[in-house]
mmCIF file of C-alpha atoms in Angstrom:
data_model
loop_
_atom_site.group_PDB
_atom_site.id
_atom_site.type_symbol
_atom_site.label_atom_id
_atom_site.label_comp_id
_atom_site.label_asym_id
_atom_site.label_seq_id
_atom_site.Cartn_x
_atom_site.Cartn_y
_atom_site.Cartn_z
ATOM 1 C CA ASN A 14 0.000 0.000 0.000
ATOM 2 C CA ALA A 15 1.173 3.511 -0.786
ATOM 3 C CA GLY A 16 2.180 5.578 2.191
ATOM 4 C CA VAL A 17 4.933 6.560 4.570
ATOM 5 C CA THR A 18 7.198 3.867 5.943
ATOM 6 C CA GLN A 19 9.267 4.365 9.068
ATOM 7 C CA THR A 20 11.988 2.121 10.416
ATOM 8 C CA PRO A 21 12.588 0.900 13.020
ATOM 9 C CA LYS A 22 9.284 0.692 14.896
ATOM 10 C CA PHE A 23 10.940 0.363 18.295
ATOM 11 C CA GLN A 24 14.415 1.204 19.541
ATOM 12 C CA VAL A 25 16.181 1.356 22.885
ATOM 13 C CA LEU A 26 19.379 3.387 23.075
ATOM 14 C CA LYS A 27 21.856 4.081 25.811
ATOM 15 C CA THR A 28 22.652 7.689 26.612
ATOM 16 C CA GLY A 29 25.302 8.950 24.230
ATOM 17 C CA GLN A 30 24.626 6.440 21.474
ATOM 18 C CA SER A 31 23.724 7.583 17.992
ATOM 19 C CA MET A 32 21.135 6.332 15.580
ATOM 20 C CA THR A 33 19.266 7.246 12.422
ATOM 21 C CA LEU A 34 15.532 6.975 11.962
ATOM 22 C CA GLN A 35 14.560 6.221 8.412
ATOM 23 C CA CYS A 36 11.515 7.465 6.540
ATOM 24 C CA ALA A 37 10.431 6.805 2.972
ATOM 25 C CA GLN A 38 7.292 7.774 1.049
ATOM 26 C CA ASP A 39 6.096 6.447 -2.272
ATOM 27 C CA MET A 40 3.472 9.074 -3.100
ATOM 28 C CA ASN A 41 5.831 11.440 -4.952
ATOM 29 C CA HIS A 42 5.243 14.088 -2.312
ATOM 30 C CA ASN A 43 7.473 17.132 -2.286
ATOM 31 C CA SER A 44 7.464 17.901 1.434
ATOM 32 C CA MET A 45 8.497 15.730 4.356
ATOM 33 C CA TYR A 46 8.480 16.286 8.094
ATOM 34 C CA TRP A 47 9.697 14.878 11.389
ATOM 35 C CA TYR A 48 7.598 15.290 14.523
ATOM 36 C CA ARG A 49 7.948 14.046 18.035
ATOM 37 C CA GLN A 50 4.970 13.210 20.216
ATOM 38 C CA ASP A 51 5.138 13.416 23.977
ATOM 39 C CA PRO A 52 2.281 12.925 26.461
ATOM 40 C CA GLY A 53 0.331 16.122 27.056
ATOM 41 C CA MET A 54 2.339 18.053 24.477
ATOM 42 C CA GLY A 55 0.790 17.026 21.206
ATOM 43 C CA LEU A 56 3.066 16.880 18.178
ATOM 44 C CA ARG A 57 6.049 19.179 17.835
ATOM 45 C CA LEU A 58 7.889 19.758 14.593
ATOM 46 C CA ILE A 59 11.586 18.870 14.676
ATOM 47 C CA TYR A 60 12.664 19.484 11.084
ATOM 48 C CA TYR A 61 11.005 19.645 7.724
ATOM 49 C CA SER A 62 11.961 19.568 4.078
ATOM 50 C CA ALA A 63 9.736 21.657 1.858
ATOM 51 C CA SER A 64 11.255 20.128 -1.257
ATOM 52 C CA GLU A 65 14.134 17.918 -2.283
ATOM 53 C CA GLY A 66 17.411 19.613 -1.462
ATOM 54 C CA THR A 67 16.084 21.844 1.325
ATOM 55 C CA THR A 68 15.708 21.370 5.049
ATOM 56 C CA ASP A 69 14.604 23.747 7.788
ATOM 57 C CA LYS A 70 14.373 23.741 11.544
ATOM 58 C CA GLY A 71 11.089 23.346 13.265
ATOM 59 C CA GLU A 72 10.073 24.015 16.828
ATOM 60 C CA VAL A 73 12.449 21.597 18.610
ATOM 61 C CA PRO A 74 15.539 20.934 16.427
ATOM 62 C CA ASN A 75 18.223 20.787 19.119
ATOM 63 C CA GLY A 76 19.956 17.433 19.314
ATOM 64 C CA TYR A 77 18.815 16.315 15.874
ATOM 65 C CA ASN A 78 20.015 16.444 12.301
ATOM 66 C CA VAL A 79 18.234 15.524 9.103
ATOM 67 C CA SER A 80 19.066 14.498 5.583
ATOM 68 C CA ARG A 81 16.775 14.658 2.581
ATOM 69 C CA LEU A 82 18.488 11.906 0.680
ATOM 70 C CA ASN A 83 16.230 12.150 -2.363
ATOM 71 C CA LYS A 84 12.588 12.910 -3.017
ATOM 72 C CA ARG A 85 11.467 9.700 -1.329
ATOM 73 C CA GLU A 86 13.633 9.584 1.782
ATOM 74 C CA PHE A 87 14.074 11.843 4.789
ATOM 75 C CA SER A 88 16.155 10.609 7.710
ATOM 76 C CA LEU A 89 16.465 11.893 11.264
ATOM 77 C CA ARG A 90 19.720 11.423 13.170
ATOM 78 C CA LEU A 91 20.383 11.582 16.865
ATOM 79 C CA GLU A 92 24.127 12.094 17.270
ATOM 80 C CA SER A 93 24.301 11.641 21.035
ATOM 81 C CA ALA A 94 21.036 10.412 22.465
ATOM 82 C CA ALA A 95 19.738 11.844 25.740
ATOM 83 C CA PRO A 96 16.887 10.623 27.964
ATOM 84 C CA SER A 97 14.956 13.782 27.023
ATOM 85 C CA GLN A 98 14.753 12.398 23.496
ATOM 86 C CA THR A 99 12.652 9.468 24.663
ATOM 87 C CA SER A 100 9.547 9.930 22.557
ATOM 88 C CA VAL A 101 7.478 8.652 19.676
ATOM 89 C CA TYR A 102 8.743 9.992 16.375
ATOM 90 C CA PHE A 103 6.514 10.445 13.360
ATOM 91 C CA CYS A 104 7.477 11.116 9.800
ATOM 92 C CA ALA A 105 4.929 12.709 7.475
ATOM 93 C CA SER A 106 4.729 13.872 3.898
ATOM 94 C CA SER A 107 2.547 16.172 1.837
ATOM 95 C CA ASP A 108 2.310 17.227 -1.791
ATOM 96 C CA ARG A 109 1.302 20.868 -1.338
ATOM 97 C CA GLY A 110 2.395 21.978 2.075
ATOM 98 C CA ILE A 111 -0.464 21.804 4.531
ATOM 99 C CA ILE A 112 -3.299 22.184 2.018
ATOM 100 C CA GLY A 113 -3.767 18.544 1.226
ATOM 101 C CA GLY A 114 -3.088 17.385 4.723
ATOM 102 C CA TYR A 115 -0.256 15.207 5.834
ATOM 103 C CA THR A 116 0.179 11.475 5.452
ATOM 104 C CA PHE A 117 1.821 10.078 8.561
ATOM 105 C CA GLY A 118 3.906 7.010 9.131
ATOM 106 C CA SER A 119 3.084 4.662 11.981
ATOM 107 C CA GLY A 120 5.846 5.990 14.195
ATOM 108 C CA THR A 121 9.068 4.945 15.920
ATOM 109 C CA ARG A 122 8.974 4.495 19.679
ATOM 110 C CA LEU A 123 12.408 5.459 21.004
ATOM 111 C CA THR A 124 13.562 4.959 24.566
ATOM 112 C CA VAL A 125 16.860 6.388 25.768
ATOM 113 C CA VAL A 126 18.126 4.907 29.019
ATOM 114 C CA ALA B 17 1.915 33.762 17.602
ATOM 115 C CA GLN B 18 -0.410 31.012 16.567
ATOM 116 C CA SER B 19 -1.719 28.613 19.166
ATOM 117 C CA VAL B 20 -4.254 25.849 19.399
ATOM 118 C CA THR B 21 -6.087 24.841 22.562
ATOM 119 C CA GLN B 22 -7.985 21.651 23.119
ATOM 120 C CA PRO B 23 -9.462 22.177 26.583
ATOM 121 C CA ASP B 24 -10.604 18.603 27.138
ATOM 122 C CA ILE B 25 -7.832 16.088 27.750
ATOM 123 C CA HIS B 26 -10.225 13.149 28.098
ATOM 124 C CA ILE B 27 -13.850 12.680 27.062
ATOM 125 C CA THR B 28 -16.036 9.636 27.691
ATOM 126 C CA VAL B 29 -19.287 9.049 25.825
ATOM 127 C CA SER B 30 -21.637 6.121 25.444
ATOM 128 C CA GLU B 31 -21.912 4.382 22.110
ATOM 129 C CA GLY B 32 -24.685 5.999 20.098
ATOM 130 C CA ALA B 33 -24.430 9.313 21.911
ATOM 131 C CA SER B 34 -23.459 12.533 20.179
ATOM 132 C CA LEU B 35 -19.947 13.937 20.419
ATOM 133 C CA GLU B 36 -18.402 17.376 20.360
ATOM 134 C CA LEU B 37 -14.669 17.957 20.750
ATOM 135 C CA ARG B 38 -13.575 21.514 21.308
ATOM 136 C CA CYS B 39 -10.787 23.390 19.577
ATOM 137 C CA ASN B 40 -9.892 27.054 19.982
ATOM 138 C CA TYR B 41 -7.183 28.809 18.036
ATOM 139 C CA SER B 42 -5.352 32.067 18.216
ATOM 140 C CA TYR B 43 -4.440 33.673 14.928
ATOM 141 C CA GLY B 44 -4.913 37.119 13.429
ATOM 142 C CA ALA B 45 -6.158 36.197 9.975
ATOM 143 C CA THR B 46 -8.342 33.346 8.790
ATOM 144 C CA PRO B 47 -6.401 30.219 9.575
ATOM 145 C CA TYR B 48 -6.293 26.883 7.837
ATOM 146 C CA LEU B 49 -7.839 24.400 10.270
ATOM 147 C CA PHE B 50 -7.634 20.639 10.466
ATOM 148 C CA TRP B 51 -8.706 17.701 12.578
ATOM 149 C CA TYR B 52 -6.654 14.504 12.741
ATOM 150 C CA VAL B 53 -7.384 11.211 14.485
ATOM 151 C CA GLN B 54 -4.828 8.823 15.963
ATOM 152 C CA SER B 55 -5.774 5.251 16.781
ATOM 153 C CA PRO B 56 -3.601 3.448 19.335
ATOM 154 C CA GLY B 57 -0.169 2.621 17.977
ATOM 155 C CA GLN B 58 -0.859 4.351 14.699
ATOM 156 C CA GLY B 59 0.047 7.566 12.968
ATOM 157 C CA LEU B 60 -2.371 10.414 12.468
ATOM 158 C CA GLN B 61 -5.072 10.386 9.830
ATOM 159 C CA LEU B 62 -6.701 13.492 8.376
ATOM 160 C CA LEU B 63 -10.413 13.721 9.223
ATOM 161 C CA LEU B 64 -11.298 17.067 7.661
ATOM 162 C CA LYS B 65 -10.008 20.520 6.843
ATOM 163 C CA TYR B 66 -11.265 24.080 6.517
ATOM 164 C CA PHE B 67 -9.750 26.767 4.326
ATOM 165 C CA SER B 68 -12.590 29.089 3.383
ATOM 166 C CA GLY B 69 -16.212 29.151 2.267
ATOM 167 C CA ASP B 70 -18.904 27.122 3.980
ATOM 168 C CA THR B 71 -18.155 27.139 7.677
ATOM 169 C CA LEU B 72 -19.543 23.627 8.185
ATOM 170 C CA VAL B 73 -17.228 21.030 6.711
ATOM 171 C CA GLN B 74 -17.788 17.335 6.325
ATOM 172 C CA GLY B 75 -15.088 14.763 6.825
ATOM 173 C CA ILE B 76 -14.530 11.056 6.788
ATOM 174 C CA LYS B 77 -16.100 8.560 9.176
ATOM 175 C CA GLY B 78 -19.218 10.712 9.642
ATOM 176 C CA PHE B 79 -17.427 13.615 11.334
ATOM 177 C CA GLU B 80 -18.104 17.292 10.739
ATOM 178 C CA ALA B 81 -16.661 20.510 12.106
ATOM 179 C CA GLU B 82 -17.874 24.077 12.246
ATOM 180 C CA PHE B 83 -15.668 27.136 11.949
ATOM 181 C CA LYS B 84 -16.870 30.027 14.111
ATOM 182 C CA ARG B 85 -14.746 33.086 13.579
ATOM 183 C CA SER B 86 -16.403 35.078 16.362
ATOM 184 C CA GLN B 87 -15.484 32.378 18.883
ATOM 185 C CA SER B 88 -12.142 31.400 17.314
ATOM 186 C CA SER B 89 -13.350 27.838 17.410
ATOM 187 C CA PHE B 90 -13.356 24.795 15.163
ATOM 188 C CA ASN B 91 -15.246 22.114 17.073
ATOM 189 C CA LEU B 92 -15.520 18.556 15.843
ATOM 190 C CA ARG B 93 -18.880 16.775 16.014
ATOM 191 C CA LYS B 94 -20.425 13.423 15.328
ATOM 192 C CA PRO B 95 -24.142 12.678 15.765
ATOM 193 C CA SER B 96 -23.748 9.068 16.899
ATOM 194 C CA VAL B 97 -20.471 7.653 18.178
ATOM 195 C CA HIS B 98 -19.339 4.118 17.415
ATOM 196 C CA TRP B 99 -17.005 2.068 19.586
ATOM 197 C CA SER B 100 -14.403 2.241 16.810
ATOM 198 C CA ASP B 101 -14.222 6.030 17.238
ATOM 199 C CA ALA B 102 -12.237 5.578 20.454
ATOM 200 C CA ALA B 103 -8.933 7.306 19.678
ATOM 201 C CA GLU B 104 -7.050 10.525 20.235
ATOM 202 C CA TYR B 105 -8.105 13.576 18.258
ATOM 203 C CA PHE B 106 -5.867 16.486 17.344
ATOM 204 C CA CYS B 107 -6.805 19.914 16.091
ATOM 205 C CA ALA B 108 -4.191 21.753 14.019
ATOM 206 C CA VAL B 109 -3.809 25.203 12.495
ATOM 207 C CA GLY B 110 -1.690 26.457 9.640
ATOM 208 C CA GLU B 111 -1.008 30.016 8.558
ATOM 209 C CA SER B 112 -1.670 29.851 4.873
ATOM 210 C CA SER B 113 -1.441 27.693 1.834
ATOM 211 C CA GLY B 114 2.240 28.457 1.433
ATOM 212 C CA THR B 115 3.283 27.273 4.846
ATOM 213 C CA TYR B 116 4.657 23.891 5.590
ATOM 214 C CA LYS B 117 4.073 23.892 9.312
ATOM 215 C CA TYR B 118 1.149 23.087 11.502
ATOM 216 C CA ILE B 119 0.664 23.955 15.105
ATOM 217 C CA PHE B 120 -1.014 20.982 16.793
ATOM 218 C CA GLY B 121 -3.180 21.019 19.869
ATOM 219 C CA THR B 122 -2.345 18.693 22.732
ATOM 220 C CA GLY B 123 -5.096 16.252 21.822
ATOM 221 C CA THR B 124 -8.332 14.898 23.289
ATOM 222 C CA ARG B 125 -8.552 11.219 24.116
ATOM 223 C CA LEU B 126 -11.997 9.785 23.457
ATOM 224 C CA LYS B 127 -13.280 6.746 25.313
ATOM 225 C CA VAL B 128 -16.480 5.062 24.141
ATOM 226 C CA LEU B 129 -18.577 3.026 26.554
ATOM 227 C CA ALA B 130 -20.506 0.051 25.198
#
Protein backbone atom coordinates (compact mmCIF):
# COMPACT_ATOMS: atom_id res chain seq x y z
CA ASN A 1 0.00 0.00 0.00
CA ALA A 2 1.17 3.51 -0.79
CA GLY A 3 2.18 5.58 2.19
CA VAL A 4 4.93 6.56 4.57
CA THR A 5 7.20 3.87 5.94
CA GLN A 6 9.27 4.36 9.07
CA THR A 7 11.99 2.12 10.42
CA PRO A 8 12.59 0.90 13.02
CA LYS A 9 9.28 0.69 14.90
CA PHE A 10 10.94 0.36 18.29
CA GLN A 11 14.41 1.20 19.54
CA VAL A 12 16.18 1.36 22.89
CA LEU A 13 19.38 3.39 23.07
CA LYS A 14 21.86 4.08 25.81
CA THR A 15 22.65 7.69 26.61
CA GLY A 16 25.30 8.95 24.23
CA GLN A 17 24.63 6.44 21.47
CA SER A 18 23.72 7.58 17.99
CA MET A 19 21.13 6.33 15.58
CA THR A 20 19.27 7.25 12.42
CA LEU A 21 15.53 6.97 11.96
CA GLN A 22 14.56 6.22 8.41
CA CYS A 23 11.51 7.47 6.54
CA ALA A 24 10.43 6.81 2.97
CA GLN A 25 7.29 7.77 1.05
CA ASP A 26 6.10 6.45 -2.27
CA MET A 27 3.47 9.07 -3.10
CA ASN A 28 5.83 11.44 -4.95
CA HIS A 29 5.24 14.09 -2.31
CA ASN A 30 7.47 17.13 -2.29
CA SER A 31 7.46 17.90 1.43
CA MET A 32 8.50 15.73 4.36
CA TYR A 33 8.48 16.29 8.09
CA TRP A 34 9.70 14.88 11.39
CA TYR A 35 7.60 15.29 14.52
CA ARG A 36 7.95 14.05 18.03
CA GLN A 37 4.97 13.21 20.22
CA ASP A 38 5.14 13.42 23.98
CA PRO A 39 2.28 12.92 26.46
CA GLY A 40 0.33 16.12 27.06
CA MET A 41 2.34 18.05 24.48
CA GLY A 42 0.79 17.03 21.21
CA LEU A 43 3.07 16.88 18.18
CA ARG A 44 6.05 19.18 17.83
CA LEU A 45 7.89 19.76 14.59
CA ILE A 46 11.59 18.87 14.68
CA TYR A 47 12.66 19.48 11.08
CA TYR A 48 11.01 19.65 7.72
CA SER A 49 11.96 19.57 4.08
CA ALA A 50 9.74 21.66 1.86
CA SER A 51 11.26 20.13 -1.26
CA GLU A 52 14.13 17.92 -2.28
CA GLY A 53 17.41 19.61 -1.46
CA THR A 54 16.08 21.84 1.32
CA THR A 55 15.71 21.37 5.05
CA ASP A 56 14.60 23.75 7.79
CA LYS A 57 14.37 23.74 11.54
CA GLY A 58 11.09 23.35 13.27
CA GLU A 59 10.07 24.01 16.83
CA VAL A 60 12.45 21.60 18.61
CA PRO A 61 15.54 20.93 16.43
CA ASN A 62 18.22 20.79 19.12
CA GLY A 63 19.96 17.43 19.31
CA TYR A 64 18.81 16.31 15.87
CA ASN A 65 20.02 16.44 12.30
CA VAL A 66 18.23 15.52 9.10
CA SER A 67 19.07 14.50 5.58
CA ARG A 68 16.77 14.66 2.58
CA LEU A 69 18.49 11.91 0.68
CA ASN A 70 16.23 12.15 -2.36
CA LYS A 71 12.59 12.91 -3.02
CA ARG A 72 11.47 9.70 -1.33
CA GLU A 73 13.63 9.58 1.78
CA PHE A 74 14.07 11.84 4.79
CA SER A 75 16.15 10.61 7.71
CA LEU A 76 16.46 11.89 11.26
CA ARG A 77 19.72 11.42 13.17
CA LEU A 78 20.38 11.58 16.87
CA GLU A 79 24.13 12.09 17.27
CA SER A 80 24.30 11.64 21.03
CA ALA A 81 21.04 10.41 22.46
CA ALA A 82 19.74 11.84 25.74
CA PRO A 83 16.89 10.62 27.96
CA SER A 84 14.96 13.78 27.02
CA GLN A 85 14.75 12.40 23.50
CA THR A 86 12.65 9.47 24.66
CA SER A 87 9.55 9.93 22.56
CA VAL A 88 7.48 8.65 19.68
CA TYR A 89 8.74 9.99 16.37
CA PHE A 90 6.51 10.45 13.36
CA CYS A 91 7.48 11.12 9.80
CA ALA A 92 4.93 12.71 7.47
CA SER A 93 4.73 13.87 3.90
CA SER A 94 2.55 16.17 1.84
CA ASP A 95 2.31 17.23 -1.79
CA ARG A 96 1.30 20.87 -1.34
CA GLY A 97 2.39 21.98 2.07
CA ILE A 98 -0.46 21.80 4.53
CA ILE A 99 -3.30 22.18 2.02
CA GLY A 100 -3.77 18.54 1.23
CA GLY A 101 -3.09 17.38 4.72
CA TYR A 102 -0.26 15.21 5.83
CA THR A 103 0.18 11.47 5.45
CA PHE A 104 1.82 10.08 8.56
CA GLY A 105 3.91 7.01 9.13
CA SER A 106 3.08 4.66 11.98
CA GLY A 107 5.85 5.99 14.20
CA THR A 108 9.07 4.94 15.92
CA ARG A 109 8.97 4.50 19.68
CA LEU A 110 12.41 5.46 21.00
CA THR A 111 13.56 4.96 24.57
CA VAL A 112 16.86 6.39 25.77
CA VAL A 113 18.13 4.91 29.02
CA ALA B 1 1.91 33.76 17.60
CA GLN B 2 -0.41 31.01 16.57
CA SER B 3 -1.72 28.61 19.17
CA VAL B 4 -4.25 25.85 19.40
CA THR B 5 -6.09 24.84 22.56
CA GLN B 6 -7.98 21.65 23.12
CA PRO B 7 -9.46 22.18 26.58
CA ASP B 8 -10.60 18.60 27.14
CA ILE B 9 -7.83 16.09 27.75
CA HIS B 10 -10.22 13.15 28.10
CA ILE B 11 -13.85 12.68 27.06
CA THR B 12 -16.04 9.64 27.69
CA VAL B 13 -19.29 9.05 25.82
CA SER B 14 -21.64 6.12 25.44
CA GLU B 15 -21.91 4.38 22.11
CA GLY B 16 -24.68 6.00 20.10
CA ALA B 17 -24.43 9.31 21.91
CA SER B 18 -23.46 12.53 20.18
CA LEU B 19 -19.95 13.94 20.42
CA GLU B 20 -18.40 17.38 20.36
CA LEU B 21 -14.67 17.96 20.75
CA ARG B 22 -13.57 21.51 21.31
CA CYS B 23 -10.79 23.39 19.58
CA ASN B 24 -9.89 27.05 19.98
CA TYR B 25 -7.18 28.81 18.04
CA SER B 26 -5.35 32.07 18.22
CA TYR B 27 -4.44 33.67 14.93
CA GLY B 28 -4.91 37.12 13.43
CA ALA B 29 -6.16 36.20 9.97
CA THR B 30 -8.34 33.35 8.79
CA PRO B 31 -6.40 30.22 9.58
CA TYR B 32 -6.29 26.88 7.84
CA LEU B 33 -7.84 24.40 10.27
CA PHE B 34 -7.63 20.64 10.47
CA TRP B 35 -8.71 17.70 12.58
CA TYR B 36 -6.65 14.50 12.74
CA VAL B 37 -7.38 11.21 14.49
CA GLN B 38 -4.83 8.82 15.96
CA SER B 39 -5.77 5.25 16.78
CA PRO B 40 -3.60 3.45 19.34
CA GLY B 41 -0.17 2.62 17.98
CA GLN B 42 -0.86 4.35 14.70
CA GLY B 43 0.05 7.57 12.97
CA LEU B 44 -2.37 10.41 12.47
CA GLN B 45 -5.07 10.39 9.83
CA LEU B 46 -6.70 13.49 8.38
CA LEU B 47 -10.41 13.72 9.22
CA LEU B 48 -11.30 17.07 7.66
CA LYS B 49 -10.01 20.52 6.84
CA TYR B 50 -11.27 24.08 6.52
CA PHE B 51 -9.75 26.77 4.33
CA SER B 52 -12.59 29.09 3.38
CA GLY B 53 -16.21 29.15 2.27
CA ASP B 54 -18.90 27.12 3.98
CA THR B 55 -18.16 27.14 7.68
CA LEU B 56 -19.54 23.63 8.19
CA VAL B 57 -17.23 21.03 6.71
CA GLN B 58 -17.79 17.33 6.32
CA GLY B 59 -15.09 14.76 6.83
CA ILE B 60 -14.53 11.06 6.79
CA LYS B 61 -16.10 8.56 9.18
CA GLY B 62 -19.22 10.71 9.64
CA PHE B 63 -17.43 13.61 11.33
CA GLU B 64 -18.10 17.29 10.74
CA ALA B 65 -16.66 20.51 12.11
CA GLU B 66 -17.87 24.08 12.25
CA PHE B 67 -15.67 27.14 11.95
CA LYS B 68 -16.87 30.03 14.11
CA ARG B 69 -14.75 33.09 13.58
CA SER B 70 -16.40 35.08 16.36
CA GLN B 71 -15.48 32.38 18.88
CA SER B 72 -12.14 31.40 17.31
CA SER B 73 -13.35 27.84 17.41
CA PHE B 74 -13.36 24.79 15.16
CA ASN B 75 -15.25 22.11 17.07
CA LEU B 76 -15.52 18.56 15.84
CA ARG B 77 -18.88 16.77 16.01
CA LYS B 78 -20.43 13.42 15.33
CA PRO B 79 -24.14 12.68 15.76
CA SER B 80 -23.75 9.07 16.90
CA VAL B 81 -20.47 7.65 18.18
CA HIS B 82 -19.34 4.12 17.41
CA TRP B 83 -17.01 2.07 19.59
CA SER B 84 -14.40 2.24 16.81
CA ASP B 85 -14.22 6.03 17.24
CA ALA B 86 -12.24 5.58 20.45
CA ALA B 87 -8.93 7.31 19.68
CA GLU B 88 -7.05 10.53 20.24
CA TYR B 89 -8.10 13.58 18.26
CA PHE B 90 -5.87 16.49 17.34
CA CYS B 91 -6.80 19.91 16.09
CA ALA B 92 -4.19 21.75 14.02
CA VAL B 93 -3.81 25.20 12.50
CA GLY B 94 -1.69 26.46 9.64
CA GLU B 95 -1.01 30.02 8.56
CA SER B 96 -1.67 29.85 4.87
CA SER B 97 -1.44 27.69 1.83
CA GLY B 98 2.24 28.46 1.43
CA THR B 99 3.28 27.27 4.85
CA TYR B 100 4.66 23.89 5.59
CA LYS B 101 4.07 23.89 9.31
CA TYR B 102 1.15 23.09 11.50
CA ILE B 103 0.66 23.96 15.11
CA PHE B 104 -1.01 20.98 16.79
CA GLY B 105 -3.18 21.02 19.87
CA THR B 106 -2.34 18.69 22.73
CA GLY B 107 -5.10 16.25 21.82
CA THR B 108 -8.33 14.90 23.29
CA ARG B 109 -8.55 11.22 24.12
CA LEU B 110 -12.00 9.78 23.46
CA LYS B 111 -13.28 6.75 25.31
CA VAL B 112 -16.48 5.06 24.14
CA LEU B 113 -18.58 3.03 26.55
CA ALA B 114 -20.51 0.05 25.20
